[in-house]
Amino acid sequence: MWMLHFATMLPAFLLLFFMGTSIRLSEAMSRDEKNKLRNQVLEMFDHAYQNYMDHAYPADELMPLTCRGRVRGLEPSRGDIDDALGKFSLTLVDTLDTLALLNKTVEFEEAVRRVVTDVRLDNDIVVSVFETNIRVLGGLLGGHSMAVMLKESGRMQWYQDELLHMAKDLGLRLLPAFNTSSGLPYPRVNLRYGVRGPETRTGTETDTCTACAGTIILEFAALSRFTGDPTFEAHARRALDFLWEKRQRNSNLVGTTINIHSGEWVRRDSGVGAGIDSYYEYLMKAYILLGDDQFLQRFNTHYASIMKYISQPPLLLDVHIHKPLLPARTWMDSLLAFFPGLQVLKGDIRPAIETHEMLYQVTKKHNFLPEAFTTDFRVHWAQHPLRPEFAESTYFLYKATRDPYYLEVGRTILENLNRFARVPCGFAAMKDVRTGSHEDRMDSFFLAEMFKYLFLLFAEEEDLPFNVEDYVFTTEAHLLPLSLSTASNSQAPPVVNNVAGDELDDSNFEWTCPNTRLLFPDPAFPRNLREPIRSAVDKSCLRPTTHREPGMGRPPLRAQDFMANNPEHLELLRRMGVSLIHLKDGRVQLVQHATQAVSAVAAEDGMRFMQEMMELSSQQQKEQLPPRAVQIVSHPFFGRVVLTAGPAQFGMDLSKSSSGVRGYVTVAEPYNGCSELSNGEIVAGRIALLQRGQCMFAEKARHIQKAGAIGGIVIDDNEGSSSDTAPLFQMAGDGRNTDDVTLPLLFLFHKEGNILLEALKEYREAEVLLSDKARDRGTDGAEEEDCSTEEKGHTSPTSSEPVDQSQVTTQEQTTDDSVVGQEQVQSEEGLGSYVPVDAGEEPAVDGDSNSQSVDSLMADWQEDLEAFKQMEKDEL
């Protein structure tokens, strides 16, 4: 089965092409082979840990290329990354419970003694509240849990809760950060001086990320339960309550960055990756650890919205919280790799398998997950700091399915680490996964998380020193005992329900943590979910030359001739086993089932058609173009109405014209513009209005140009479509040379097109200006808008941010290319479908009753205008 996605709702083009080959089920890995891989994990851990102890300790981290420790202040600053370093032997503290889990009890006991003796927490240094909480406080609590477990088994009888005392000391040093009116913590704190006063060198920040404020509850609640002091848990709950209250009520999503004082969203993009990831994780795990139903309700509410708006299986794409159908990015970051593991805890296995498989294919293509990659699996940010999230999800999926396939995935992770990241003094982060170059860093989470999950993946139950089912993993993979849910804590504050005035809804209490042995009566089920996605990054096989099917009576359909609304073409597709499906999210799929073709030759024709469609897209794909403007300049609009239009990849480039193209509009006959115009004498010297469909955009342009038109506007035939809910079109050519097209051609969605058609109907004449951006009506298009207004603190409602060229991908003729056939879709940030140029001035009143309808129309769209103006300010 082959599948093409025409991504009419995605910010970049996605191709998933499914090939239904028959493969055998994953064979069970022998016990000896698992033991061999388990021992390999232990050897790799020893290599990393021992080199840290030999060359870096007591420094926070190892620099594996130069074989020395990274001491903050002595090495060149790396910016925010260094906020994790607090001169508290970070890697050793972060690794404590890993030593215990890997049965290295001697090394664990020695490490605990070193931490108790050597580590200081009162350094005059500014650190990240988030990183210090999950790595150091979590590390101390995880180490304490392991020490208590070993003491109960007869070892470490000398231990008297020293790590817990250090954890409480650190918790008290973090508490000043929570002294805000909202309860959200400052992002940084001085370990010695807090956040107030000049000596702190912090406390002036106003923004923090959602994950930074929402990833506190496990560590702080555990600290309260361990010590009997409710203060820590109370502060963490208050922060979570505030984030819940500030969620966008229509979409039930949260933004990425929030003002800690006002609670206003600073960045309104929402996803499951960087900036938000562990907020969702901690809602679920707080329910598991603490048994508070309110956390489960909140998680399920968010999860439903994630699956409705963000999940585009197998992708997870950021959206805007106030317009969740509008994509915010054309790429994904590697931190979202944790999400399949969280879905396993939720009990939603199918999308977990699908997303994990997509991540695995990206890993196989680049050896590691790049820090960010596009929807067609190309590198966006090339670094890879040895992140463990993919290994984490691999472990949880194996635990849920017992499918040996995930053992093979784990083997791939091990092999890649040894082949590409291993150096004499440890393991070095990848500076560029494309070139294999290294960076002189080995973050503490590599030891804290990566080796935990890989060891658990290959270990048998008897290999483990304790039952991991009795613990919950924090986001840093530290182990907190589930017994804390019943820990005596009489001083604990009562659970505050209905923070936002909501009543607990029983419908949000779905069963979680299912018995996975009952999920897969068919052992082939996980494989059947993975199989389609596996081909997404593979190159297509060349089709051997053969004869066409005689029964079809005509040449095979070529991709360059295909029109999705042509019944004859659809019939030809059916005979080739290709079907066209309209998805609920607005995408259109072309799916080929070779077995459904009328013959083997027809099936091969179908395969060639799919390949041609991909090649055609590669030829058509050019650099992303910014949107254009259709400005109605005639009476009674006078330039106040601007319609955001999609550009064409051919014809006149309006960005190179200082004045644009101005003229009166007229409807072409035929309206679809697919044949020579019958009203050519009327169209001559005017801008032709055309309906989308029936033929290629370039063909429409040629017909109106032949009739003497000075420009063209294509109006979508999909009733109800609007650029406020869908990305703008970028019209592609027809796969042939389009240099002969010299006039400008723009695209309007149905809603915006109707505004123009209604103006033409009402006033009989409508003059418009086609340009790269709206002109000030006072200058009549003669001058550019004053760009200095933004510097003065104002945002022009018609200005757009420059396209981030780092988000533009170059297509190659391979099967992992994104395909949209004849019509390509692009998403532009910060632009609405209707924008009044001078929003702060009332429209002129000229006595015409129809001017009232214009004013009314402008008023109806003010909310969208404000939303899009805010989006222009967002750092997307």
PDB file of C-alpha atoms in Angstrom, residues 39-135:
ATOM      1  CA  ASN A  39      26.220  -6.225  29.716  1.00  0.00           C
ATOM      2  CA  GLN A  40      27.072  -3.865  26.894  1.00  0.00           C
ATOM      3  CA  VAL A  41      24.942  -1.201  28.566  1.00  0.00           C
ATOM      4  CA  LEU A  42      26.844  -1.749  31.811  1.00  0.00           C
ATOM      5  CA  GLU A  43      30.211  -1.474  30.043  1.00  0.00           C
ATOM      6  CA  MET A  44      29.156   1.751  28.320  1.00  0.00           C
ATOM      7  CA  PHE A  45      27.931   3.202  31.596  1.00  0.00           C
ATOM      8  CA  ASP A  46      31.228   2.335  33.266  1.00  0.00           C
ATOM      9  CA  HIS A  47      33.105   4.038  30.431  1.00  0.00           C
ATOM     10  CA  ALA A  48      31.106   7.256  30.869  1.00  0.00           C
ATOM     11  CA  TYR A  49      30.931   7.263  34.668  1.00  0.00           C
ATOM     12  CA  GLN A  50      34.532   6.335  35.306  1.00  0.00           C
ATOM     13  CA  ASN A  51      35.812   8.974  32.932  1.00  0.00           C
ATOM     14  CA  TYR A  52      33.706  11.579  34.728  1.00  0.00           C
ATOM     15  CA  MET A  53      35.111  10.493  38.071  1.00  0.00           C
ATOM     16  CA  ASP A  54      38.693  10.290  36.771  1.00  0.00           C
ATOM     17  CA  HIS A  55      38.816  13.485  34.716  1.00  0.00           C
ATOM     18  CA  ALA A  56      36.010  15.792  35.875  1.00  0.00           C
ATOM     19  CA  TYR A  57      34.860  15.215  39.460  1.00  0.00           C
ATOM     20  CA  PRO A  58      34.091  17.368  41.465  1.00  0.00           C
ATOM     21  CA  ALA A  59      33.192  19.557  38.470  1.00  0.00           C
ATOM     22  CA  ASP A  60      29.592  19.541  37.340  1.00  0.00           C
ATOM     23  CA  GLU A  61      30.124  17.853  34.003  1.00  0.00           C
ATOM     24  CA  LEU A  62      32.720  16.055  31.919  1.00  0.00           C
ATOM     25  CA  MET A  63      34.194  17.559  28.770  1.00  0.00           C
ATOM     26  CA  PRO A  64      34.930  14.294  26.960  1.00  0.00           C
ATOM     27  CA  LEU A  65      36.974  15.657  24.071  1.00  0.00           C
ATOM     28  CA  THR A  66      39.499  17.493  26.239  1.00  0.00           C
ATOM     29  CA  CYS A  67      39.223  15.038  29.156  1.00  0.00           C
ATOM     30  CA  ARG A  68      38.574  17.626  31.840  1.00  0.00           C
ATOM     31  CA  GLY A  69      35.753  18.943  33.975  1.00  0.00           C
ATOM     32  CA  ARG A  70      33.461  21.794  33.055  1.00  0.00           C
ATOM     33  CA  VAL A  71      33.602  24.444  35.778  1.00  0.00           C
ATOM     34  CA  ARG A  72      31.251  27.359  35.362  1.00  0.00           C
ATOM     35  CA  GLY A  73      33.145  30.597  35.041  1.00  0.00           C
ATOM     36  CA  LEU A  74      36.350  28.944  33.879  1.00  0.00           C
ATOM     37  CA  GLU A  75      34.996  27.869  30.500  1.00  0.00           C
ATOM     38  CA  PRO A  76      33.457  30.207  27.904  1.00  0.00           C
ATOM     39  CA  SER A  77      29.795  30.842  28.676  1.00  0.00           C
ATOM     40  CA  ARG A  78      27.245  28.802  26.712  1.00  0.00           C
ATOM     41  CA  GLY A  79      24.334  30.989  27.773  1.00  0.00           C
ATOM     42  CA  ASP A  80      21.266  29.424  29.364  1.00  0.00           C
ATOM     43  CA  ILE A  81      22.735  25.918  29.117  1.00  0.00           C
ATOM     44  CA  ASP A  82      25.164  26.808  31.888  1.00  0.00           C
ATOM     45  CA  ASP A  83      22.314  27.632  34.275  1.00  0.00           C
ATOM     46  CA  ALA A  84      22.179  23.908  35.061  1.00  0.00           C
ATOM     47  CA  LEU A  85      25.684  24.129  36.550  1.00  0.00           C
ATOM     48  CA  GLY A  86      25.872  25.187  40.188  1.00  0.00           C
ATOM     49  CA  LYS A  87      29.262  23.886  41.340  1.00  0.00           C
ATOM     50  CA  PHE A  88      27.484  21.026  43.128  1.00  0.00           C
ATOM     51  CA  SER A  89      28.995  18.024  41.285  1.00  0.00           C
ATOM     52  CA  LEU A  90      25.909  17.833  39.123  1.00  0.00           C
ATOM     53  CA  THR A  91      26.749  14.621  37.256  1.00  0.00           C
ATOM     54  CA  LEU A  92      27.480  12.653  40.414  1.00  0.00           C
ATOM     55  CA  VAL A  93      24.262  13.736  42.135  1.00  0.00           C
ATOM     56  CA  ASP A  94      22.254  13.069  38.971  1.00  0.00           C
ATOM     57  CA  THR A  95      23.737   9.574  38.673  1.00  0.00           C
ATOM     58  CA  LEU A  96      23.143   8.282  42.212  1.00  0.00           C
ATOM     59  CA  ASP A  97      20.054   6.152  41.649  1.00  0.00           C
ATOM     60  CA  THR A  98      21.392   4.941  38.288  1.00  0.00           C
ATOM     61  CA  LEU A  99      24.255   3.308  40.197  1.00  0.00           C
ATOM     62  CA  ALA A 100      21.771   1.585  42.485  1.00  0.00           C
ATOM     63  CA  LEU A 101      19.521   0.394  39.666  1.00  0.00           C
ATOM     64  CA  LEU A 102      22.484  -1.045  37.748  1.00  0.00           C
ATOM     65  CA  ASN A 103      23.435  -3.138  40.813  1.00  0.00           C
ATOM     66  CA  LYS A 104      26.550  -1.089  41.446  1.00  0.00           C
ATOM     67  CA  THR A 105      25.959  -0.947  45.177  1.00  0.00           C
ATOM     68  CA  VAL A 106      29.608  -0.471  46.105  1.00  0.00           C
ATOM     69  CA  GLU A 107      29.945   2.469  43.737  1.00  0.00           C
ATOM     70  CA  PHE A 108      26.591   3.825  44.941  1.00  0.00           C
ATOM     71  CA  GLU A 109      27.622   3.777  48.578  1.00  0.00           C
ATOM     72  CA  GLU A 110      30.925   5.451  47.728  1.00  0.00           C
ATOM     73  CA  ALA A 111      29.102   8.077  45.667  1.00  0.00           C
ATOM     74  CA  VAL A 112      26.687   8.845  48.509  1.00  0.00           C
ATOM     75  CA  ARG A 113      29.636   9.355  50.885  1.00  0.00           C
ATOM     76  CA  ARG A 114      31.262  11.707  48.373  1.00  0.00           C
ATOM     77  CA  VAL A 115      28.076  13.746  47.938  1.00  0.00           C
ATOM     78  CA  VAL A 116      27.516  14.033  51.668  1.00  0.00           C
ATOM     79  CA  THR A 117      31.132  15.029  52.271  1.00  0.00           C
ATOM     80  CA  ASP A 118      32.022  17.158  49.266  1.00  0.00           C
ATOM     81  CA  VAL A 119      28.936  18.761  47.770  1.00  0.00           C
ATOM     82  CA  ARG A 120      28.018  22.305  48.826  1.00  0.00           C
ATOM     83  CA  LEU A 121      24.627  23.811  48.075  1.00  0.00           C
ATOM     84  CA  ASP A 122      25.204  27.378  49.354  1.00  0.00           C
ATOM     85  CA  ASN A 123      27.310  28.621  46.462  1.00  0.00           C
ATOM     86  CA  ASP A 124      26.963  32.232  45.348  1.00  0.00           C
ATOM     87  CA  ILE A 125      25.784  31.243  41.908  1.00  0.00           C
ATOM     88  CA  VAL A 126      22.642  31.773  39.828  1.00  0.00           C
ATOM     89  CA  VAL A 127      21.056  28.539  38.636  1.00  0.00           C
ATOM     90  CA  SER A 128      17.958  27.427  36.780  1.00  0.00           C
ATOM     91  CA  VAL A 129      15.124  26.578  39.167  1.00  0.00           C
ATOM     92  CA  PHE A 130      13.830  23.981  36.724  1.00  0.00           C
ATOM     93  CA  GLU A 131      17.134  22.219  36.067  1.00  0.00           C
ATOM     94  CA  THR A 132      18.212  22.314  39.692  1.00  0.00           C
ATOM     95  CA  ASN A 133      14.894  20.858  40.770  1.00  0.00           C
ATOM     96  CA  ILE A 134      14.784  17.931  38.340  1.00  0.00           C
ATOM     97  CA  ARG A 135      18.506  17.113  38.376  1.00  0.00           C
TER      98      ARG A 135
END
